[in-house]
Amino acid sequence: VDRRGFLRASAGLGGVALLGGCVLPEGFGPPVYVPPSDGTPFTLGVASGLHSASEVVLWTRVEPSLADGASTLGWTIASDPTMETVVASGTVEVSAASDHTAKVLVGGLQPDRSYWYRFGIAGAQSPLGRARTLPAAGAVTPLRLAFCSCQNWQSGWYNAWEGIAAEDLDAVVFLGDYIYESAGSAGIGDVRRDPVGESATLETYRAKYRLYRSDPSLRRAHAAHPLVPVWDDHEFKDNFNRYDVEVEDPARAQAGFRAWFEYMPVWPIDGFRIHRSLRWGSVGELFLLDTRQYRDIQADGHEAHGSFVGAGRTIRTAAAPDRSILGASQRAWLLDGLEGAQGDGVAWKLVGNQVMISPLRIADLDEPIFRQLDPTRPRHDGIYLNMDDWDSYLWERDLLLAHLHDRKIGDVGVLTGDVHSFWQASVRVDFDDLGSPFVLNEFVGGSISSTGPGILGDGARSIEPAPPAWSPPFRYVDFRRNGYGVVSVTPDRMTVAYRVCDVKFPGSPVLTSVRFLVNRGDPVPTVEYLNP
Ligand SMILES: [Fe+2]
């Protein structure tokens, strides 16, 4: 009996069957995952965050029911994985005020090095984790990051995290949808059940992080590599914008953002601000965006913003000046930061971005024949597929693209999540002028487990050829598989590989589907197809 048959048989019998750490409950439906415990209070493992050339962030959580009432947590960091050469240690208090999570900012470290750390409480030790410092200013050391997003608990097994754990990396960039606040459909194709349901309060957001972080593959990957996360919408609620944060649901937004900071190895810099940048000497700088909490209402309106397609009046709204996905303050920070990196001779400018910046335009109406019919047409008019992405903010995207061109900011790679599929495109400064120069490359890195167009099965493969015909075209799409991206950067070259896997069965292998090679100064990648 193969695994699929076994699962079906077990569910059909309505009994309870143990299968590699998961339990099929009475009746039909996907199994509820029971987190394995080694008996220590460190049930959610450990994580570290990149911070600076001399500092790292260490994270863990203590399960209070296993801690014998202890609240003083010890931490130790060493320069070797055997923990023989301890370079710093200390204690931190844990309490219910932060759901028994703990974060430590360790300073006084050497640049561009790995460190190993662990926590201890009430005689128990946490798993060993690895942290890293950034290189010193001006250093020339290659950089290697995984980037990923969208890990719906119910939709798939975290095979991608097993792949990430085994990679040789400086860090993992997570581009949002670390949790899904929704109750979920428990629908066809789900592999496990989310017992938390809808999250809308601090306690239910925390429960969601506890559930997701209990996955052993996820914990292995976090122990192996520093994490560099930003949120997208599902850490709070579907397709949110600043109206939701400021007017519609401020208390819920505060709860969602607070729980994120409790569970992420990110040292707060200013309230709930998450946009920040990390620089790897003169080789690369990574700008991490927040395209959610400051964004104006999507162009198709607040009530409609669960929808996707936009045309006509919606595009007129999208093109209106001053409409922003970043907010004025973050926009100024990004434009200045990109220009500063270029001025400082930083070779590669990487942008960690939630929603697609390449236009998803399925019909181009910014053509002379259409303009004759209606001369008032907005610039870039057309029919767009996803009004929740940068296509709702046409003025601001044009401003960013023009800034890259005008200030001669080259070698820009945008790393993107959100759409549960893989894409690649080179974007021109004016995407309606095919003679205008390319100013950035976008790499959309699939999803860890969330269901994408692949739910169409073979239908997904049949619609894949369509995007190259869109305006502008895409160089590569994969609607069928889950996975993540790996970006490797040297002073002369950026390489982006897409790793793909099946998520319906635990333990499915991870393959490289395609690899893009971008030489410095030449924005057009060459493509190697390995498992297309
Ligand atoms: Fe998602």
Short mmCIF file of C-alpha atoms and ligand atoms in Angstrom, two decimals:
data_model
loop_
_atom_site.label_atom_id
_atom_site.label_comp_id
_atom_site.label_asym_id
_atom_site.label_seq_id
_atom_site.Cartn_x
_atom_site.Cartn_y
_atom_site.Cartn_z
CA VAL A 1 0.00 0.00 0.00
CA ASP A 2 1.52 3.31 -1.00
CA ARG A 3 1.25 6.36 1.23
CA ARG A 4 -1.64 7.84 -0.65
CA GLY A 5 -3.57 4.60 -0.45
CA PHE A 6 -2.74 4.24 3.22
CA LEU A 7 -3.98 7.75 4.00
CA ARG A 8 -7.17 7.16 2.08
CA ALA A 9 -7.75 3.82 3.72
CA SER A 10 -7.16 5.23 7.19
CA ALA A 11 -9.49 8.13 6.65
CA GLY A 12 -12.12 5.89 5.13
CA LEU A 13 -12.08 3.57 8.12
CA GLY A 14 -12.68 6.54 10.39
CA GLY A 15 -10.20 5.14 12.85
CA VAL A 16 -7.01 6.50 14.31
CA ALA A 17 -3.73 5.73 12.58
CA LEU A 18 -0.27 6.89 13.45
CA LEU A 19 1.78 8.05 10.51
CA GLY A 20 5.16 9.61 11.13
CA GLY A 21 4.19 11.95 13.93
CA CYS A 22 0.68 12.79 12.81
CA VAL A 23 -2.61 11.39 13.94
CA LEU A 24 -5.67 10.87 11.82
CA PRO A 25 -8.62 11.77 14.02
CA GLU A 26 -12.00 10.13 14.03
CA GLY A 27 -13.86 10.60 10.80
CA PHE A 28 -12.79 12.14 7.55
CA GLY A 29 -10.39 14.99 7.10
CA PRO A 30 -6.73 15.72 7.22
CA PRO A 31 -4.68 14.74 10.23
CA VAL A 32 -4.05 17.04 13.15
CA TYR A 33 -0.35 17.36 13.74
CA VAL A 34 0.88 16.52 17.24
CA PRO A 35 4.22 18.23 17.92
CA PRO A 36 6.86 15.82 19.10
CA SER A 37 8.47 16.79 22.38
CA ASP A 38 11.81 15.71 23.75
CA GLY A 39 10.50 16.59 27.21
CA THR A 40 12.38 19.88 27.42
CA PRO A 41 10.56 23.24 27.59
CA PHE A 42 12.09 24.21 24.22
CA THR A 43 9.22 22.75 22.21
CA LEU A 44 9.46 25.42 19.50
CA GLY A 45 13.21 25.22 19.04
CA VAL A 46 15.48 28.20 18.55
CA ALA A 47 16.03 30.90 15.94
CA SER A 48 18.53 33.65 15.27
CA GLY A 49 18.33 36.91 13.36
CA LEU A 50 20.85 38.92 11.37
CA HIS A 51 21.37 42.34 12.89
CA SER A 52 24.79 43.95 12.31
CA ALA A 53 28.50 43.21 11.90
CA SER A 54 28.91 42.85 15.67
CA GLU A 55 25.46 41.78 16.90
CA VAL A 56 23.05 38.87 16.48
CA VAL A 57 19.53 38.23 17.76
CA LEU A 58 18.79 34.95 19.57
CA TRP A 59 15.25 33.66 20.07
CA THR A 60 13.48 30.84 21.86
CA ARG A 61 10.31 30.08 23.77
CA VAL A 62 9.89 28.22 27.02
CA GLU A 63 6.83 26.00 27.36
CA PRO A 64 5.77 26.96 30.90
CA SER A 65 4.14 23.63 31.71
CA LEU A 66 7.54 21.93 31.23
CA ALA A 67 9.73 24.51 33.03
CA ASP A 68 9.07 23.61 36.69
CA GLY A 69 8.04 27.18 37.41
CA ALA A 70 11.44 28.57 36.36
CA SER A 71 11.47 31.93 34.60
CA THR A 72 15.19 32.73 34.31
CA LEU A 73 16.54 31.54 31.01
CA GLY A 74 20.28 31.19 30.41
CA TRP A 75 21.92 31.68 27.02
CA THR A 76 25.40 30.86 25.75
CA ILE A 77 27.04 31.72 22.45
CA ALA A 78 30.30 30.21 21.19
CA SER A 79 32.56 30.50 18.17
CA ASP A 80 32.44 26.76 17.45
CA PRO A 81 29.63 24.24 17.12
CA THR A 82 30.96 22.12 19.98
CA MET A 83 30.38 25.15 22.27
CA GLU A 84 33.92 24.90 23.66
CA THR A 85 34.93 28.52 23.01
CA VAL A 86 32.18 30.51 24.71
CA VAL A 87 32.31 34.19 23.75
CA ALA A 88 29.32 35.47 25.71
CA SER A 89 26.58 34.27 28.04
CA GLY A 90 23.83 35.72 30.18
CA THR A 91 20.29 35.36 31.39
CA VAL A 92 16.92 36.71 30.37
CA GLU A 93 13.54 36.53 32.13
CA VAL A 94 10.57 34.94 30.39
CA SER A 95 6.97 35.62 31.33
CA ALA A 96 3.41 35.42 30.13
CA ALA A 97 3.68 39.08 29.04
CA SER A 98 5.48 37.93 25.88
CA ASP A 99 3.96 34.43 25.77
CA HIS A 100 7.15 33.00 27.31
CA THR A 101 9.20 33.95 24.25
CA ALA A 102 12.69 35.38 24.76
CA LYS A 103 14.90 37.52 22.56
CA VAL A 104 18.49 38.51 23.22
CA LEU A 105 20.63 41.01 21.30
CA VAL A 106 24.22 39.79 21.68
CA GLY A 107 26.95 42.35 20.89
CA GLY A 108 30.73 42.46 20.80
CA LEU A 109 31.07 39.78 18.10
CA GLN A 110 33.44 39.56 15.13
CA PRO A 111 32.13 40.41 11.64
CA ASP A 112 31.25 37.86 8.95
CA ARG A 113 31.29 34.81 11.23
CA SER A 114 29.04 32.02 12.27
CA TYR A 115 28.38 31.55 15.98
CA TRP A 116 26.56 28.74 17.76
CA TYR A 117 24.20 29.22 20.67
CA ARG A 118 21.84 27.46 23.01
CA PHE A 119 19.51 28.23 25.87
CA GLY A 120 19.04 26.47 29.20
CA ILE A 121 16.38 26.49 31.92
CA ALA A 122 15.59 24.27 34.90
CA GLY A 123 18.37 21.84 33.95
CA ALA A 124 17.17 21.44 30.36
CA GLN A 125 19.05 22.53 27.25
CA SER A 126 17.66 23.81 23.97
CA PRO A 127 18.75 22.49 20.60
CA LEU A 128 21.90 24.08 19.19
CA GLY A 129 21.40 26.95 16.76
CA ARG A 130 23.65 28.87 14.39
CA ALA A 131 23.80 32.66 14.21
CA ARG A 132 25.78 34.97 11.90
CA THR A 133 27.18 38.46 11.89
CA LEU A 134 27.24 40.66 8.79
CA PRO A 135 30.59 41.47 7.12
CA ALA A 136 32.43 44.67 8.00
CA ALA A 137 31.99 47.74 5.82
CA GLY A 138 33.74 47.35 2.47
CA ALA A 139 34.44 43.62 2.88
CA VAL A 140 34.29 41.52 -0.30
CA THR A 141 32.68 38.24 0.72
CA PRO A 142 30.12 36.34 -1.33
CA LEU A 143 26.57 36.23 -0.08
CA ARG A 144 24.05 33.40 -0.27
CA LEU A 145 20.43 33.62 0.83
CA ALA A 146 17.34 31.49 0.53
CA PHE A 147 14.10 33.41 -0.03
CA CYS A 148 10.65 32.01 0.58
CA SER A 149 7.11 32.80 1.64
CA CYS A 150 3.61 31.45 2.21
CA GLN A 151 3.55 28.38 4.43
CA ASN A 152 -0.10 27.54 4.95
CA TRP A 153 -0.12 24.83 7.60
CA GLN A 154 -2.97 22.87 6.10
CA SER A 155 -1.98 22.96 2.43
CA GLY A 156 1.25 21.03 2.50
CA TRP A 157 4.14 19.43 4.31
CA TYR A 158 7.22 21.57 4.92
CA ASN A 159 9.53 19.62 2.60
CA ALA A 160 10.89 22.93 1.36
CA TRP A 161 12.13 23.67 4.89
CA GLU A 162 14.06 20.38 4.86
CA GLY A 163 15.70 21.57 1.66
CA ILE A 164 16.49 24.95 3.19
CA ALA A 165 17.93 23.34 6.33
CA ALA A 166 20.38 21.41 4.14
CA GLU A 167 21.52 24.46 2.10
CA ASP A 168 24.77 26.32 2.69
CA LEU A 169 23.42 29.82 3.47
CA ASP A 170 24.12 33.10 5.21
CA ALA A 171 20.45 33.52 6.04
CA VAL A 172 16.85 32.79 5.07
CA VAL A 173 14.73 35.72 3.91
CA PHE A 174 11.04 35.13 4.62
CA LEU A 175 8.79 37.38 2.53
CA GLY A 176 5.51 36.99 4.38
CA ASP A 177 2.55 34.73 5.13
CA TYR A 178 4.50 32.95 7.86
CA ILE A 179 1.10 32.13 9.36
CA TYR A 180 -2.39 32.22 7.87
CA GLU A 181 -4.83 34.02 10.13
CA SER A 182 -7.80 32.42 8.41
CA ALA A 183 -9.54 29.36 9.72
CA GLY A 184 -8.83 27.59 6.47
CA SER A 185 -11.14 25.52 4.41
CA ALA A 186 -10.01 22.08 5.55
CA GLY A 187 -10.62 21.50 1.89
CA ILE A 188 -9.64 18.93 -0.68
CA GLY A 189 -5.91 18.49 -0.81
CA ASP A 190 -5.20 19.60 2.75
CA VAL A 191 -2.59 17.41 4.44
CA ARG A 192 -3.16 18.44 8.07
CA ARG A 193 -5.68 20.38 10.09
CA ASP A 194 -5.12 23.75 11.74
CA PRO A 195 -6.77 23.40 15.18
CA VAL A 196 -6.44 27.14 15.97
CA GLY A 197 -9.01 28.38 13.49
CA GLU A 198 -9.44 32.09 12.78
CA SER A 199 -6.91 34.36 14.52
CA ALA A 200 -8.06 37.85 15.48
CA THR A 201 -6.74 38.39 19.01
CA LEU A 202 -3.29 38.42 20.57
CA GLU A 203 -3.87 34.99 22.08
CA THR A 204 -5.08 33.42 18.84
CA TYR A 205 -2.23 34.93 16.80
CA ARG A 206 0.21 33.53 19.36
CA ALA A 207 -1.46 30.13 19.11
CA LYS A 208 -0.95 30.23 15.35
CA TYR A 209 2.79 30.91 15.72
CA ARG A 210 3.05 28.11 18.29
CA LEU A 211 1.36 25.73 15.87
CA TYR A 212 3.48 26.66 12.85
CA ARG A 213 6.76 26.73 14.79
CA SER A 214 6.04 23.24 16.17
CA ASP A 215 6.82 21.71 12.77
CA PRO A 216 10.15 19.83 13.04
CA SER A 217 11.33 20.72 9.52
CA LEU A 218 10.71 24.41 10.16
CA ARG A 219 12.53 24.22 13.49
CA ARG A 220 15.49 22.44 11.88
CA ALA A 221 15.82 25.16 9.25
CA HIS A 222 15.63 27.95 11.85
CA ALA A 223 18.29 26.28 14.01
CA ALA A 224 20.53 25.90 10.94
CA HIS A 225 20.34 29.46 9.53
CA PRO A 226 19.58 33.00 10.64
CA LEU A 227 16.10 34.19 9.70
CA VAL A 228 15.36 37.57 8.07
CA PRO A 229 11.58 37.91 8.01
CA VAL A 230 9.07 40.52 6.91
CA TRP A 231 5.31 40.11 7.05
CA ASP A 232 2.75 40.21 4.27
CA ASP A 233 -1.02 40.20 4.76
CA HIS A 234 -1.84 36.91 6.48
CA GLU A 235 0.12 37.75 9.62
CA PHE A 236 -2.82 40.11 10.28
CA LYS A 237 -5.62 39.61 7.74
CA ASP A 238 -6.12 38.94 4.05
CA ASN A 239 -5.13 41.80 1.71
CA PHE A 240 -4.90 44.42 4.45
CA ASN A 241 -3.95 48.05 3.89
CA ARG A 242 -3.43 51.08 6.11
CA TYR A 243 -7.18 51.67 6.36
CA ASP A 244 -7.46 48.31 8.15
CA VAL A 245 -4.54 49.23 10.43
CA GLU A 246 -5.72 52.75 11.24
CA VAL A 247 -9.51 52.64 11.06
CA GLU A 248 -11.11 49.28 10.43
CA ASP A 249 -9.26 46.96 12.81
CA PRO A 250 -6.55 48.82 14.77
CA ALA A 251 -6.68 46.57 17.84
CA ARG A 252 -6.46 43.46 15.69
CA ALA A 253 -3.53 44.92 13.73
CA GLN A 254 -1.72 45.69 16.98
CA ALA A 255 -2.30 42.12 18.16
CA GLY A 256 -1.05 40.61 14.90
CA PHE A 257 2.04 42.81 14.73
CA ARG A 258 2.83 42.27 18.41
CA ALA A 259 2.65 38.48 18.11
CA TRP A 260 4.94 38.64 15.04
CA PHE A 261 7.55 40.56 17.01
CA GLU A 262 7.25 38.12 19.92
CA TYR A 263 7.92 35.14 17.66
CA MET A 264 10.43 36.54 15.14
CA PRO A 265 14.16 36.95 15.85
CA VAL A 266 13.98 40.62 14.89
CA TRP A 267 15.17 43.34 17.25
CA PRO A 268 12.62 46.17 17.14
CA ILE A 269 14.01 49.44 15.80
CA ASP A 270 10.92 51.67 16.00
CA GLY A 271 7.55 50.37 17.19
CA PHE A 272 6.09 48.05 14.55
CA ARG A 273 8.43 49.26 11.79
CA ILE A 274 9.82 46.25 9.87
CA HIS A 275 11.41 47.90 6.80
CA ARG A 276 15.16 47.94 7.24
CA SER A 277 18.32 47.14 5.29
CA LEU A 278 21.26 44.79 5.77
CA ARG A 279 24.55 45.32 3.98
CA TRP A 280 27.12 42.67 3.07
CA GLY A 281 30.26 44.77 2.71
CA SER A 282 30.62 45.98 -0.86
CA VAL A 283 28.93 42.91 -2.39
CA GLY A 284 25.26 43.45 -1.65
CA GLU A 285 22.63 45.30 0.31
CA LEU A 286 19.21 43.86 1.06
CA PHE A 287 16.32 46.30 1.44
CA LEU A 288 13.40 44.71 3.27
CA LEU A 289 10.07 46.32 2.46
CA ASP A 290 6.73 46.58 4.22
CA THR A 291 4.18 46.91 1.42
CA ARG A 292 1.25 46.41 3.80
CA GLN A 293 0.87 48.58 6.86
CA TYR A 294 1.36 51.96 5.10
CA ARG A 295 -0.30 51.21 1.75
CA ASP A 296 -3.28 53.13 0.44
CA ILE A 297 -6.46 51.23 -0.22
CA GLN A 298 -6.17 48.97 -3.27
CA ALA A 299 -7.34 50.62 -6.50
CA ASP A 300 -10.44 48.45 -6.72
CA GLY A 301 -11.64 49.80 -3.38
CA HIS A 302 -11.75 48.65 0.17
CA GLU A 303 -14.79 46.46 -0.16
CA ALA A 304 -13.56 44.87 -3.38
CA HIS A 305 -9.94 44.33 -2.54
CA GLY A 306 -10.36 40.62 -2.22
CA SER A 307 -10.81 40.63 -5.96
CA PHE A 308 -8.05 40.28 -8.50
CA VAL A 309 -8.77 41.67 -11.95
CA GLY A 310 -8.67 45.42 -12.54
CA ALA A 311 -9.61 47.50 -15.59
CA GLY A 312 -11.23 50.81 -16.60
CA ARG A 313 -11.93 53.11 -13.68
CA THR A 314 -9.84 50.95 -11.36
CA ILE A 315 -6.74 51.61 -13.47
CA ARG A 316 -7.51 55.34 -13.48
CA THR A 317 -7.44 55.15 -9.67
CA ALA A 318 -4.28 53.03 -9.69
CA ALA A 319 -2.51 55.65 -11.82
CA ALA A 320 -3.45 58.60 -9.60
CA PRO A 321 -0.44 60.57 -8.32
CA ASP A 322 0.65 60.11 -4.71
CA ARG A 323 -1.05 56.75 -4.29
CA SER A 324 1.44 54.67 -2.33
CA ILE A 325 2.14 51.05 -1.46
CA LEU A 326 5.13 52.08 0.72
CA GLY A 327 3.98 55.28 2.39
CA ALA A 328 5.95 58.49 1.94
CA SER A 329 8.47 57.87 4.70
CA GLN A 330 9.39 54.33 3.61
CA ARG A 331 9.54 55.46 -0.02
CA ALA A 332 12.06 58.20 0.81
CA TRP A 333 14.08 55.67 2.83
CA LEU A 334 14.10 53.19 -0.08
CA LEU A 335 15.00 55.71 -2.79
CA ASP A 336 17.78 57.21 -0.64
CA GLY A 337 19.04 53.79 0.41
CA LEU A 338 19.28 52.47 -3.15
CA GLU A 339 21.10 55.59 -4.25
CA GLY A 340 23.39 55.40 -1.22
CA ALA A 341 24.29 51.78 -1.93
CA GLN A 342 25.10 52.62 -5.54
CA GLY A 343 27.16 55.63 -4.43
CA ASP A 344 29.08 53.49 -1.94
CA GLY A 345 29.99 51.00 -4.67
CA VAL A 346 27.80 48.17 -3.37
CA ALA A 347 27.60 45.75 -6.29
CA TRP A 348 24.10 44.25 -5.93
CA LYS A 349 20.98 45.94 -4.64
CA LEU A 350 18.49 43.27 -3.47
CA VAL A 351 14.94 44.11 -2.45
CA GLY A 352 12.89 41.79 -0.21
CA ASN A 353 9.40 42.54 -1.48
CA GLN A 354 6.02 40.99 -0.68
CA VAL A 355 3.80 41.43 -3.76
CA MET A 356 4.82 41.33 -7.42
CA ILE A 357 6.37 44.45 -8.93
CA SER A 358 6.36 43.15 -12.52
CA PRO A 359 3.11 44.23 -14.17
CA LEU A 360 0.59 41.39 -14.35
CA ARG A 361 -1.14 42.92 -17.36
CA ILE A 362 -3.07 40.50 -19.52
CA ALA A 363 -4.21 43.15 -22.04
CA ASP A 364 -2.25 46.27 -23.04
CA LEU A 365 -4.62 49.19 -23.72
CA ASP A 366 -1.86 51.83 -23.70
CA GLU A 367 -1.56 51.61 -27.49
CA PRO A 368 -2.15 54.33 -30.12
CA ILE A 369 -5.33 52.73 -31.42
CA PHE A 370 -6.93 52.64 -27.96
CA ARG A 371 -5.67 56.11 -27.10
CA GLN A 372 -7.40 57.47 -30.22
CA LEU A 373 -10.65 56.07 -28.91
CA ASP A 374 -10.12 57.68 -25.50
CA PRO A 375 -7.32 60.24 -25.19
CA THR A 376 -7.83 60.50 -21.42
CA ARG A 377 -6.67 56.95 -20.84
CA PRO A 378 -4.19 56.66 -17.93
CA ARG A 379 -0.59 55.75 -18.63
CA HIS A 380 -0.08 51.95 -18.70
CA ASP A 381 -3.82 51.36 -19.17
CA GLY A 382 -4.85 47.76 -19.52
CA ILE A 383 -6.44 44.80 -17.82
CA TYR A 384 -4.42 43.74 -14.81
CA LEU A 385 -4.74 40.44 -13.00
CA ASN A 386 -3.92 41.26 -9.38
CA MET A 387 -4.96 44.60 -7.91
CA ASP A 388 -3.43 43.62 -4.56
CA ASP A 389 0.12 44.02 -5.90
CA TRP A 390 2.17 46.99 -7.20
CA ASP A 391 -0.29 47.26 -10.12
CA SER A 392 -2.61 49.17 -7.76
CA TYR A 393 0.08 51.84 -7.33
CA LEU A 394 1.18 52.65 -10.89
CA TRP A 395 2.42 56.18 -10.12
CA GLU A 396 4.68 55.03 -7.31
CA ARG A 397 6.10 52.11 -9.31
CA ASP A 398 6.92 54.49 -12.19
CA LEU A 399 8.62 56.79 -9.70
CA LEU A 400 10.78 53.93 -8.36
CA LEU A 401 11.66 52.63 -11.84
CA ALA A 402 12.55 56.16 -13.01
CA HIS A 403 14.68 56.68 -9.91
CA LEU A 404 16.70 53.55 -10.71
CA HIS A 405 17.23 54.79 -14.26
CA ASP A 406 17.86 58.49 -13.51
CA ARG A 407 20.30 57.85 -10.66
CA LYS A 408 22.04 55.05 -12.60
CA ILE A 409 21.30 52.47 -9.92
CA GLY A 410 22.11 49.17 -11.64
CA ASP A 411 22.20 45.50 -10.72
CA VAL A 412 18.89 45.46 -8.84
CA GLY A 413 17.26 42.14 -7.93
CA VAL A 414 13.77 42.10 -6.44
CA LEU A 415 12.88 38.97 -4.45
CA THR A 416 9.14 38.45 -4.15
CA GLY A 417 6.57 36.12 -2.55
CA ASP A 418 2.75 36.23 -2.32
CA VAL A 419 1.54 34.47 -5.45
CA HIS A 420 2.35 30.82 -4.65
CA SER A 421 4.13 30.31 -7.97
CA PHE A 422 7.49 30.97 -9.60
CA TRP A 423 8.04 33.84 -12.05
CA GLN A 424 10.93 35.74 -13.55
CA ALA A 425 10.92 38.97 -15.54
CA SER A 426 13.19 41.88 -16.40
CA VAL A 427 11.33 45.18 -15.98
CA ARG A 428 11.97 48.24 -18.20
CA VAL A 429 11.93 51.79 -16.89
CA ASP A 430 8.80 52.28 -19.05
CA PHE A 431 7.23 48.89 -19.61
CA ASP A 432 5.10 50.37 -22.42
CA ASP A 433 8.23 51.36 -24.33
CA LEU A 434 10.03 48.24 -25.49
CA GLY A 435 12.98 50.41 -26.47
CA SER A 436 13.52 51.64 -22.91
CA PRO A 437 16.23 50.03 -20.77
CA PHE A 438 15.75 47.32 -18.18
CA VAL A 439 16.16 48.58 -14.61
CA LEU A 440 15.51 45.53 -12.44
CA ASN A 441 15.06 41.79 -12.41
CA GLU A 442 12.27 40.25 -10.36
CA PHE A 443 12.43 36.72 -8.99
CA VAL A 444 9.22 35.31 -7.52
CA GLY A 445 10.15 32.32 -5.40
CA GLY A 446 7.11 30.05 -5.15
CA SER A 447 5.56 29.10 -1.80
CA ILE A 448 6.69 26.78 0.96
CA SER A 449 3.33 24.99 1.10
CA SER A 450 0.44 27.32 0.18
CA THR A 451 -1.71 26.22 -2.70
CA GLY A 452 -1.22 28.12 -5.95
CA PRO A 453 -2.42 27.65 -9.49
CA GLY A 454 -1.02 24.13 -9.18
CA ILE A 455 -4.38 23.11 -7.75
CA LEU A 456 -5.47 23.03 -11.41
CA GLY A 457 -3.24 19.98 -11.85
CA ASP A 458 -2.28 19.49 -15.48
CA GLY A 459 -4.33 22.61 -16.23
CA ALA A 460 -1.63 24.65 -14.48
CA ARG A 461 0.94 23.41 -16.96
CA SER A 462 -1.34 24.25 -19.85
CA ILE A 463 -1.76 27.90 -18.77
CA GLU A 464 1.95 28.40 -18.09
CA PRO A 465 2.77 29.33 -21.71
CA ALA A 466 0.35 32.29 -21.48
CA PRO A 467 2.39 34.71 -19.34
CA PRO A 468 5.18 35.15 -21.92
CA ALA A 469 2.51 36.61 -24.19
CA TRP A 470 1.52 39.18 -21.57
CA SER A 471 2.67 42.76 -21.74
CA PRO A 472 5.41 42.89 -20.59
CA PRO A 473 6.42 39.25 -20.97
CA PHE A 474 7.76 36.86 -18.37
CA ARG A 475 10.87 34.81 -18.95
CA TYR A 476 9.81 31.88 -16.81
CA VAL A 477 6.77 30.66 -14.87
CA ASP A 478 6.00 27.54 -12.86
CA PHE A 479 2.44 27.23 -11.59
CA ARG A 480 2.70 23.59 -10.55
CA ARG A 481 5.26 23.24 -7.81
CA ASN A 482 6.07 24.60 -4.37
CA GLY A 483 9.50 25.58 -3.13
CA TYR A 484 11.83 28.52 -2.65
CA GLY A 485 14.67 30.46 -4.23
CA VAL A 486 18.38 30.65 -3.51
CA VAL A 487 20.25 33.82 -4.48
CA SER A 488 24.06 33.73 -4.58
CA VAL A 489 25.95 36.94 -5.10
CA THR A 490 29.60 37.63 -5.87
CA PRO A 491 30.91 41.04 -6.96
CA ASP A 492 30.55 40.04 -10.61
CA ARG A 493 27.53 37.80 -10.74
CA MET A 494 24.13 37.10 -9.21
CA THR A 495 22.78 33.55 -9.53
CA VAL A 496 19.20 32.71 -8.61
CA ALA A 497 18.10 29.08 -8.44
CA TYR A 498 14.51 27.93 -7.97
CA ARG A 499 14.13 24.84 -5.80
CA VAL A 500 10.94 22.85 -6.21
CA CYS A 501 9.19 20.02 -4.40
CA ASP A 502 5.89 18.26 -3.89
CA VAL A 503 4.11 19.10 -0.63
CA LYS A 504 1.37 16.51 -0.47
CA PHE A 505 3.60 13.84 1.07
CA PRO A 506 6.23 14.28 3.76
CA GLY A 507 9.79 13.66 2.66
CA SER A 508 9.44 14.50 -1.02
CA PRO A 509 12.81 15.53 -2.47
CA VAL A 510 13.80 19.06 -3.43
CA LEU A 511 15.11 19.66 -6.98
CA THR A 512 16.51 22.67 -8.79
CA SER A 513 14.11 23.59 -11.58
CA VAL A 514 15.93 26.49 -13.19
CA ARG A 515 18.87 28.80 -12.64
CA PHE A 516 19.25 32.44 -13.73
CA LEU A 517 22.70 33.95 -14.16
CA VAL A 518 22.95 37.74 -14.12
CA ASN A 519 26.31 39.36 -14.86
CA ARG A 520 27.03 42.72 -13.30
CA GLY A 521 26.19 45.52 -15.71
CA ASP A 522 24.02 43.28 -17.92
CA PRO A 523 20.39 43.15 -16.76
CA VAL A 524 19.36 40.27 -19.03
CA PRO A 525 19.85 36.88 -17.33
CA THR A 526 20.85 33.70 -19.05
CA VAL A 527 18.74 30.70 -18.04
CA GLU A 528 19.76 27.12 -17.31
CA TYR A 529 16.85 24.68 -17.33
CA LEU A 530 17.50 21.71 -15.05
CA ASN A 531 14.05 20.32 -14.22
CA PRO A 532 11.73 22.77 -15.99
FE FE B 1 0.33 33.50 0.72
#
